[in-house]
Short mmCIF file of C-alpha atoms in Angstrom, two decimals:
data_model
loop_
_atom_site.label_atom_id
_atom_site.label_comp_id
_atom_site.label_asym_id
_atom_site.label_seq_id
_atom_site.Cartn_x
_atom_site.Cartn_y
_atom_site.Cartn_z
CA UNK A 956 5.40 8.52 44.37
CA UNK A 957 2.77 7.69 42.03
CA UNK A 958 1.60 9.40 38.93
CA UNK A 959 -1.66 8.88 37.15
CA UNK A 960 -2.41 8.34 33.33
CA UNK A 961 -4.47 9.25 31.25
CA UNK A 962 -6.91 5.51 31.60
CA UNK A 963 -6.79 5.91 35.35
CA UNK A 964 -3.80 3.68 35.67
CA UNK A 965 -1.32 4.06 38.40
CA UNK A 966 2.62 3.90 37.44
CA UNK A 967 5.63 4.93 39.02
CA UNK A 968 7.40 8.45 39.39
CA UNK A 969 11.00 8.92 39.53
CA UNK A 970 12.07 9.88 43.22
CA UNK A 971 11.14 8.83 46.47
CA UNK A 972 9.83 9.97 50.12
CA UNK A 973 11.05 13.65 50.49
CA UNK A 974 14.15 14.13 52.82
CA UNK A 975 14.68 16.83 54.81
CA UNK A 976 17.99 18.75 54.50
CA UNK A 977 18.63 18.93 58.03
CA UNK A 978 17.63 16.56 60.40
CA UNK A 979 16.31 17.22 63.78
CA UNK A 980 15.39 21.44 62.84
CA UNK A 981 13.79 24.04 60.36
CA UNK A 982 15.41 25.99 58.85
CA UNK A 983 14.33 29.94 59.87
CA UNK A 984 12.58 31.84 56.75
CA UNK A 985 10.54 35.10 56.31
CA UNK A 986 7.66 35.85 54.31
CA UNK A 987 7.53 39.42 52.73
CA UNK A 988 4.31 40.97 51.84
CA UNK A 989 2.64 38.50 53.99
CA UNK A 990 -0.33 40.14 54.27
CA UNK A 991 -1.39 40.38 50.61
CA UNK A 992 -2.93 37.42 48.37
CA UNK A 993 0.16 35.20 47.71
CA UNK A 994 1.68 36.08 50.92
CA UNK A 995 -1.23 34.51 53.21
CA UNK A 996 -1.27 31.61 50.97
CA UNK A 997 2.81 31.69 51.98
CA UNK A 998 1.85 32.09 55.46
CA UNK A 999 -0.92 29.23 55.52
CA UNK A 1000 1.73 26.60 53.67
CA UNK A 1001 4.68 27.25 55.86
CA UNK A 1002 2.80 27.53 58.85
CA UNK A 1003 3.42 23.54 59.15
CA UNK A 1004 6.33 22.50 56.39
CA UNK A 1005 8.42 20.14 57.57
CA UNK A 1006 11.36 22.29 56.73
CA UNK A 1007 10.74 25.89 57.18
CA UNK A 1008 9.80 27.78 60.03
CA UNK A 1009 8.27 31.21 59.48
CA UNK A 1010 10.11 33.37 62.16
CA UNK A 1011 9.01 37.71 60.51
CA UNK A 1012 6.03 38.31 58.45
CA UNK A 1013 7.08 42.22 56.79
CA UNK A 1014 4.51 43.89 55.07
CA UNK A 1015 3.70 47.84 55.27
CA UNK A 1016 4.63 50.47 57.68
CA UNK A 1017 1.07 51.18 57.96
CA UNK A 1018 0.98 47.90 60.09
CA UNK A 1019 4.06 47.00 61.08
CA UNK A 1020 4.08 46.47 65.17
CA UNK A 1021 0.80 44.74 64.84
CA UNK A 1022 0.27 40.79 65.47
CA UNK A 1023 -0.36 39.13 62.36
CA UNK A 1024 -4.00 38.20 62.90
CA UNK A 1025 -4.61 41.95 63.47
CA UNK A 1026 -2.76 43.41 60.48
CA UNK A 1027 -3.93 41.18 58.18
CA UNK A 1028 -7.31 40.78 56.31
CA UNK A 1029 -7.19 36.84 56.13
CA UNK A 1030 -8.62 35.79 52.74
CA UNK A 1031 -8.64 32.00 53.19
CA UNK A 1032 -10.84 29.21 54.04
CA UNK A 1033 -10.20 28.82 58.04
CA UNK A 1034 -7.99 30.17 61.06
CA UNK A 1035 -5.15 31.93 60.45
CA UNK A 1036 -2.38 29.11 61.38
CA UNK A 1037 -1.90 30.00 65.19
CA UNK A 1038 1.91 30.31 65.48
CA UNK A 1039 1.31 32.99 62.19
CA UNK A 1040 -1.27 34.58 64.15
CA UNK A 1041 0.97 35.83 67.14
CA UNK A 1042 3.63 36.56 65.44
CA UNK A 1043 4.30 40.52 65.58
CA UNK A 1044 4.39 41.89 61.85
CA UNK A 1045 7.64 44.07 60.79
CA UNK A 1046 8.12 46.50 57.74
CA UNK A 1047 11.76 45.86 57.46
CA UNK A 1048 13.19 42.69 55.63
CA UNK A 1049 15.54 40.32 58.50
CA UNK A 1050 18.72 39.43 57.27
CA UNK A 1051 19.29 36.67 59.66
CA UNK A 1052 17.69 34.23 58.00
CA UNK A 1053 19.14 32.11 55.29
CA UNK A 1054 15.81 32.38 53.17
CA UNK A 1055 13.15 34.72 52.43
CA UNK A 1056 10.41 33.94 50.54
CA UNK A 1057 8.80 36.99 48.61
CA UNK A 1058 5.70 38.41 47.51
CA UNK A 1059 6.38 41.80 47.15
CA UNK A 1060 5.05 44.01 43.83
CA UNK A 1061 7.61 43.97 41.07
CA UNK A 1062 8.55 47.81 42.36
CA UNK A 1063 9.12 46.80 45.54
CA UNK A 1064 11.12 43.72 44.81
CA UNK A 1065 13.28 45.85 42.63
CA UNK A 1066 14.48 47.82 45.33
CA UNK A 1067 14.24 45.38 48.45
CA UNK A 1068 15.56 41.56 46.75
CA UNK A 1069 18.64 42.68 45.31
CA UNK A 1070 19.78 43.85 49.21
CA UNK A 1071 19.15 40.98 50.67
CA UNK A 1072 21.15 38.94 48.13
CA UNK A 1073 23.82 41.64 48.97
CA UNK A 1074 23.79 40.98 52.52
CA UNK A 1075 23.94 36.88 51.83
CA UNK A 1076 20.37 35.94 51.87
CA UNK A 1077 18.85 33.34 49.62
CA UNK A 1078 15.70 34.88 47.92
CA UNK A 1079 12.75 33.07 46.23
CA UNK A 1080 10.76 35.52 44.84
CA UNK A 1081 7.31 35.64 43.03
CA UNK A 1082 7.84 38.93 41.65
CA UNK A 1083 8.57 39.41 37.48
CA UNK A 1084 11.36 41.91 38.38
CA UNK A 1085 14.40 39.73 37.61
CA UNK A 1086 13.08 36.65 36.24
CA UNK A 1087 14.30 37.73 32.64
CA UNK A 1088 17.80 38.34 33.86
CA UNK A 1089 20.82 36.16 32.46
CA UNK A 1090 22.24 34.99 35.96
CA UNK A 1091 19.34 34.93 37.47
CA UNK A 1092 17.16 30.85 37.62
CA UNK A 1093 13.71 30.87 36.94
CA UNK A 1094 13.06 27.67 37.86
CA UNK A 1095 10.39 24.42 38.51
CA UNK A 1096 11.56 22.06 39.97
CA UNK A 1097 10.05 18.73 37.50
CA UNK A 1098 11.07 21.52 34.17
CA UNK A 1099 14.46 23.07 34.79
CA UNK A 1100 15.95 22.52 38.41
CA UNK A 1101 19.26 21.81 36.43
CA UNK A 1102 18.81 25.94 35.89
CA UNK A 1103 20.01 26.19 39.74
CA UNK A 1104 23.06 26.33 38.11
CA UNK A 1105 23.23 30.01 37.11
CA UNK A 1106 23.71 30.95 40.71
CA UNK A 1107 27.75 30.05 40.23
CA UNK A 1108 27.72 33.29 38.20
CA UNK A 1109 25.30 35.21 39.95
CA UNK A 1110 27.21 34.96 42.81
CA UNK A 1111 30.22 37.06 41.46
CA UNK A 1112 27.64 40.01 42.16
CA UNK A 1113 26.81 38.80 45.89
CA UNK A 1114 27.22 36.42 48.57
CA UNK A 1115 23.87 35.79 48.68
CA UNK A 1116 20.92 35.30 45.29
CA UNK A 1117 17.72 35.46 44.09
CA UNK A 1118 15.70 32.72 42.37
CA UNK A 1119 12.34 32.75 40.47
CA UNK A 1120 9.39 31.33 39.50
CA UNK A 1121 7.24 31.71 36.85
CA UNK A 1122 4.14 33.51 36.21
CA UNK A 1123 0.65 32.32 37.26
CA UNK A 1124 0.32 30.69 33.51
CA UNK A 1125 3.56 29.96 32.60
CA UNK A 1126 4.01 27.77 35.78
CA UNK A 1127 1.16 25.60 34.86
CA UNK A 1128 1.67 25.72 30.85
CA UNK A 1129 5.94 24.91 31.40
CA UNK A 1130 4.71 21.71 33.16
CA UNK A 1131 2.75 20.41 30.30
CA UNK A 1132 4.41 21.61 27.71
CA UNK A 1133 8.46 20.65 28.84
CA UNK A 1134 7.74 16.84 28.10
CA UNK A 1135 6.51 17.32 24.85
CA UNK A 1136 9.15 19.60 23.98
CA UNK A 1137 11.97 17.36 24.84
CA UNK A 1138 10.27 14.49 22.66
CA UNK A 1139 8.88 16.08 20.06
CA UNK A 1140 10.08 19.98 19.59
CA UNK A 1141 7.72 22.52 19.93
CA UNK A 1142 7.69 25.33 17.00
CA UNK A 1143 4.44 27.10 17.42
CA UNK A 1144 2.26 27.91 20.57
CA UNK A 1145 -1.13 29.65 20.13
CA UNK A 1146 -2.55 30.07 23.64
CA UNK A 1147 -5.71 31.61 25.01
CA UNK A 1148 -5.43 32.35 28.77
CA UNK A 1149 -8.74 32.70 30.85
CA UNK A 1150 -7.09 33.35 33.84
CA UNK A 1151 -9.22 33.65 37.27
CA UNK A 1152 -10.25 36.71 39.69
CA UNK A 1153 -8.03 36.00 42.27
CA UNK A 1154 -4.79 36.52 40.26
CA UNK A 1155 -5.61 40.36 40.23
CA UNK A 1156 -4.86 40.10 44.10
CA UNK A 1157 -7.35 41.80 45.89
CA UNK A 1158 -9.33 43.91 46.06
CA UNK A 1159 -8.44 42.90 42.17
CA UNK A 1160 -10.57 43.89 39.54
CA UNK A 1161 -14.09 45.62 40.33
CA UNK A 1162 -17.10 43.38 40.39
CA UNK A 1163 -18.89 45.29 38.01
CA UNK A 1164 -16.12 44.89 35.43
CA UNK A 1165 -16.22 41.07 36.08
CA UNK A 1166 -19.39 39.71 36.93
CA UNK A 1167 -21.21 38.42 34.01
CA UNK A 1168 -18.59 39.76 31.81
CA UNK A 1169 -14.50 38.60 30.31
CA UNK A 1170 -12.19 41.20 29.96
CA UNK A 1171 -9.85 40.44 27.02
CA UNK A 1172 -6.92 42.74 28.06
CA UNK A 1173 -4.50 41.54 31.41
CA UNK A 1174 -1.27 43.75 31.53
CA UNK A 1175 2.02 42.51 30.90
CA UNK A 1176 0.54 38.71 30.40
CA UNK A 1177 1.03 38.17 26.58
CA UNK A 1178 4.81 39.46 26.68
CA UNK A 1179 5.81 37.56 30.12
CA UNK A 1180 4.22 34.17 28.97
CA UNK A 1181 6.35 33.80 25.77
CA UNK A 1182 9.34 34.89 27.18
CA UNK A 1183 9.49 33.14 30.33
CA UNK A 1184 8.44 29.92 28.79
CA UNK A 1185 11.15 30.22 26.13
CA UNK A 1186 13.66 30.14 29.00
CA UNK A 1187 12.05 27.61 30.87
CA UNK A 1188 12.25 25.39 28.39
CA UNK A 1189 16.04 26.35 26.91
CA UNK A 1190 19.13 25.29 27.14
CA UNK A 1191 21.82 25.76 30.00
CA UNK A 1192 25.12 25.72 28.76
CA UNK A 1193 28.37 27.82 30.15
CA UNK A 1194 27.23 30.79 28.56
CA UNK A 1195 23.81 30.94 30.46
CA UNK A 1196 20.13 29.79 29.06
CA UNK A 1197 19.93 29.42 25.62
CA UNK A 1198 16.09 30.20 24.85
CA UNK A 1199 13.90 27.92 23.32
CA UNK A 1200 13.19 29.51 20.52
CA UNK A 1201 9.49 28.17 20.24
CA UNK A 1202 7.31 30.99 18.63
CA UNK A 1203 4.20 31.87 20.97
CA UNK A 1204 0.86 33.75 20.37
CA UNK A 1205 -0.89 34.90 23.98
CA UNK A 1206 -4.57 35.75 24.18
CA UNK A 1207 -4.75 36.84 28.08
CA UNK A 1208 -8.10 37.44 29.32
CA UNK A 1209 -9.77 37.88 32.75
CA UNK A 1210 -12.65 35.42 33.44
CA UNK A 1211 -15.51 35.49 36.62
CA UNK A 1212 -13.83 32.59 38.12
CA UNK A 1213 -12.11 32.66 41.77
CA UNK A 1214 -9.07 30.35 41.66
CA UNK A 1215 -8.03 28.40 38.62
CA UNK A 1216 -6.05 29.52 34.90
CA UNK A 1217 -7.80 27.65 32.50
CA UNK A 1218 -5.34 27.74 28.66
CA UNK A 1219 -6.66 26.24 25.54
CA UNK A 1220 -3.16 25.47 23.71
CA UNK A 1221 -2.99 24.70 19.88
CA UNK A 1222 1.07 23.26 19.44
CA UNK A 1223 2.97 23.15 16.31
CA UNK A 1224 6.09 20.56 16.12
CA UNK A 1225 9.01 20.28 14.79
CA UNK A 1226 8.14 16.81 12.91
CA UNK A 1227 4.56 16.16 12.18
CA UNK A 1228 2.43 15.09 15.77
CA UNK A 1229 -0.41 13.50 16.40
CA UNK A 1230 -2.89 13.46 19.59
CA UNK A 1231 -2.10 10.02 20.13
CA UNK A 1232 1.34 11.23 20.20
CA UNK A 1233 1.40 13.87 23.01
CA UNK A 1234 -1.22 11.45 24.58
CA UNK A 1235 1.44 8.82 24.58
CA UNK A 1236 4.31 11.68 25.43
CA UNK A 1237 2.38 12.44 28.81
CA UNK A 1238 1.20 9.40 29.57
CA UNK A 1239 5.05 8.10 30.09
CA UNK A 1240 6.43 11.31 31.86
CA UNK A 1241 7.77 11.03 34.93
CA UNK A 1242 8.87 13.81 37.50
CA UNK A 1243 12.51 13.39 37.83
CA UNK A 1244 14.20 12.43 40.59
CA UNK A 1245 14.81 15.87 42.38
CA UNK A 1246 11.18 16.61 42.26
CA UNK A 1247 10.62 13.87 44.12
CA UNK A 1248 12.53 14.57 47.10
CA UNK A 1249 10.56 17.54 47.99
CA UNK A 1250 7.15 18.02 50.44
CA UNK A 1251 5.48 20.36 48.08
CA UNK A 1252 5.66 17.97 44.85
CA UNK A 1253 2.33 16.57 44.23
CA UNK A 1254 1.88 12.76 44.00
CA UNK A 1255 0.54 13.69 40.61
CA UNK A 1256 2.26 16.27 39.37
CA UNK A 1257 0.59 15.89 35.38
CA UNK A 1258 -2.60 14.89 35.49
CA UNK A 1259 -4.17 13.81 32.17
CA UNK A 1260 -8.14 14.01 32.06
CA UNK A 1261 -10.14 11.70 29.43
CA UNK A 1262 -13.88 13.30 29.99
CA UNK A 1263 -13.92 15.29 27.24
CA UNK A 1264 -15.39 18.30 29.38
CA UNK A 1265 -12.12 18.03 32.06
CA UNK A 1266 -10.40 19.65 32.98
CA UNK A 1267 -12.62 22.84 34.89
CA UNK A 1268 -11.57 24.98 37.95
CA UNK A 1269 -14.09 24.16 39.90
CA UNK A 1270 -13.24 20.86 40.05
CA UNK A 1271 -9.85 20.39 38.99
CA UNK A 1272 -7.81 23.19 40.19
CA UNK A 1273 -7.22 22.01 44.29
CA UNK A 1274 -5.89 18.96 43.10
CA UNK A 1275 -2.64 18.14 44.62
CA UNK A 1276 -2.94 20.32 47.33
CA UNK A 1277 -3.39 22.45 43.92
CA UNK A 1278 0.13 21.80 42.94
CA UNK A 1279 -1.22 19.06 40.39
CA UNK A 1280 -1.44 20.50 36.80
CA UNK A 1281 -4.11 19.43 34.79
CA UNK A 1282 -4.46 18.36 31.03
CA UNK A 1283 -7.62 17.22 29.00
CA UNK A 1284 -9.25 17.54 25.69
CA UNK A 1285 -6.20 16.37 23.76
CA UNK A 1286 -6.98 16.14 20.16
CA UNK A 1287 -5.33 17.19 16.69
CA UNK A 1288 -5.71 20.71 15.49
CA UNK A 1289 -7.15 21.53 11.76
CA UNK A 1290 -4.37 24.87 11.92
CA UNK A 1291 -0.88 23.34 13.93
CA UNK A 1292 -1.28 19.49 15.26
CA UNK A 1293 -2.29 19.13 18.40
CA UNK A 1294 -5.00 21.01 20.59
CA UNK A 1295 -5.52 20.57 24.50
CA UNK A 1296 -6.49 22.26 27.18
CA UNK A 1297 -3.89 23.28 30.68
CA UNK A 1298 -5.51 23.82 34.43
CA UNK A 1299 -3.77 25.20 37.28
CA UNK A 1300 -4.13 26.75 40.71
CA UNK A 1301 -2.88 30.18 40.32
CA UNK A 1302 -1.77 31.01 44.09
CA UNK A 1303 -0.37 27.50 44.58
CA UNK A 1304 1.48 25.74 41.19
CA UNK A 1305 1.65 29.38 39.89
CA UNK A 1306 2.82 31.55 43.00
CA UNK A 1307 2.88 30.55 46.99
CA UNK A 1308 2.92 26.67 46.27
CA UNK A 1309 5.65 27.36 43.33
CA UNK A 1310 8.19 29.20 45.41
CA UNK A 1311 7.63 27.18 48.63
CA UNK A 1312 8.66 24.08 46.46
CA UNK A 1313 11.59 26.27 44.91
CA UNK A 1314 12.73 26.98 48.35
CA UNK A 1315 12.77 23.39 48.84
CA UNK A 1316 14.98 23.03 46.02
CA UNK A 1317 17.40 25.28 47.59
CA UNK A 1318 17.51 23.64 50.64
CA UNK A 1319 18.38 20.39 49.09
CA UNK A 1320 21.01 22.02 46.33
CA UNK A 1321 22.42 25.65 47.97
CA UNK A 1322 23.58 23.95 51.38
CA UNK A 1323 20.84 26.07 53.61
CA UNK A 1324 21.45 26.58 57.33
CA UNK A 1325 18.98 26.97 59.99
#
């Protein structure tokens, strides 16, 4: 694997060709709420993994009994993947599958995660429901896979568990931000969050709120960012996740942009930083070895941008199969010490792509069998 600086030189990345965890199959998964936002984007990237085969799409009662292609209102640029398409839609979760992946509401997941992990099924969900809680991972792969580790006591509760990823954001800030935390020890965060349409779901917000117009106000974003990046980046120890403790500011607003969470970050250290230092941070990072091993891990999982008007959604935010985070505009602040700008895709690196590459992770650390 390859990862790109911030000249345009190539250098190498920590890990290798991806391995799959059992030769010769894939392993059987489900998708729940496959018929909203993040669960077509589910549907579309499992359709052909390498390791998983989608075998029940659930989503509502109101459709359940239906093939796929007629239950759902497919959102994406072309076909829905044929083998999805046929498929007969259910409204109750299997529990003959080692892994489900899930994109069910937070008061839905409440109720519906917690019984599968009961009944021995591995869940990777999207949802905010139970990333906060102590035994519970919230995990990315190149951050925190170490984090898989909480399972050990989450599993005195039930056979089975639940793992997380972040938030749409937080999943494209923790990658940026966990290198130069580990190098130089990050105080103070002051982050402004124009986060795109799409992330509403859909229908999402109403056009005439949007169009033309930001709305400075997204519910629940400035408390989850802080709090799930302060766990991200802590410290696992016998006694659980030792939080950060990195002080954060959140300015969420909603932006007339489709796909792409553009965050202008302003970083205080703990010993005085310069651009040329988290320039220099970056440029040497590598993806550890882990990463590496899995299908969904971009070739490029950091990429730093030196056009000074890069990185933009429009033409940033697909990169990596829009699992590639981007960074740009890196320069020292007048009010902390360094200033810079974060892109990602918010339905890939922050929620379908996220957990599909978390579910990887499982398959390669929790002993998964088809």
């Amino acid at each position: 694997m390859l990862g790109l600086t911030v000249d345009g030189r190539e250098s190498p990345v920590e890990g290798g060709e991806s391995r799959d965890p059992r030769p010769g199959s894939r392993v059987p998964v489900a998708i729940l709420g496959a018929t909203g936002t993040v669960g077509q984007v589910l549907v579309s990237r499992l359709a052909t993994h390498p390791w998983f085969k989608p075998v029940a799409l659930v989503a509502s009662s109101a459709t359940a009994g239906r093939k796929y292609a007629d239950a759902v209102r497919w959102r994406l640029p072309g076909p829905i993947p044929a083998d999805a398409a046929g498929l007969e839609t259910r409204d109750t979760p299997p529990t003959d599958v080692p892994l489900v992946f899930s994109a069910l509401s937070a008061q839905l997941s409440a109720e519906v995660e917690p019984q599968l992990a009961a009944q021995g099924v591995t869940v990777v969900s999207n949802a905010s429901t139970h990333r906060m809680l102590a035994d519970v991972p919230l995990v990315i792969p190149e951050v925190n896979a170490g984090h898989l580790a909480l399972l050990e006591q989450q599993r005195q509760r039930w056979p089975g568990a639940i793992i997380t990823n972040p938030n749409c954001v937080t999943a494209a800030l923790a990658v940026a931000l966990a290198p130069l935390h580990r190098a130089l020890g990050l105080e103070r965060l002051v982050i402004s969050t124009m986060q795109a349409a799409s992330g509403a779901g859909y229908p999402g917000v109403p056009s005439l709120d949007l169009l033309g117009n930001v709305v400075p106000f997204i519910e629940g974003e400035e408390e989850k960012i802080p709090r799930e990046l302060n766990k991200l980046l802590g410290t696992l120890s016998d006694d659980g996740i030792t939080p950060a403790g990195i002080r954060v500011s959140v300015h969420a607003n909603r932006v007339p942009v489709v796909d792409g969470h553009l965050m202008t970050v302003s970083a205080g250290f703990r010993r005085p930083a310069t651009a040329a230092d988290v320039s220099q941070v970056l440029h040497e990072w590598r993806a550890p070895a882990i990463a590496g091993e899995l299908p969904s891990t971009p070739a490029h999982p950091l990429l730093l941008h030196s056009l000074r008007d890069r990185p933009q959604p429009r033409l940033d935010c697909a990169l990596g199969e829009g699992m590639t985070v981007s960074v740009g505009r890196i320069r020292d602040c007048a009010v902390l010490d360094v200033q810079f700008a974060v892109l990602g895709h918010n339905l890939v690196r922050g929620a379908a792509g996220a957990a599909v590459q978390l579910g990887e992770l499982c398959a390669v650390r929790c002993a998964l069998s088809a």
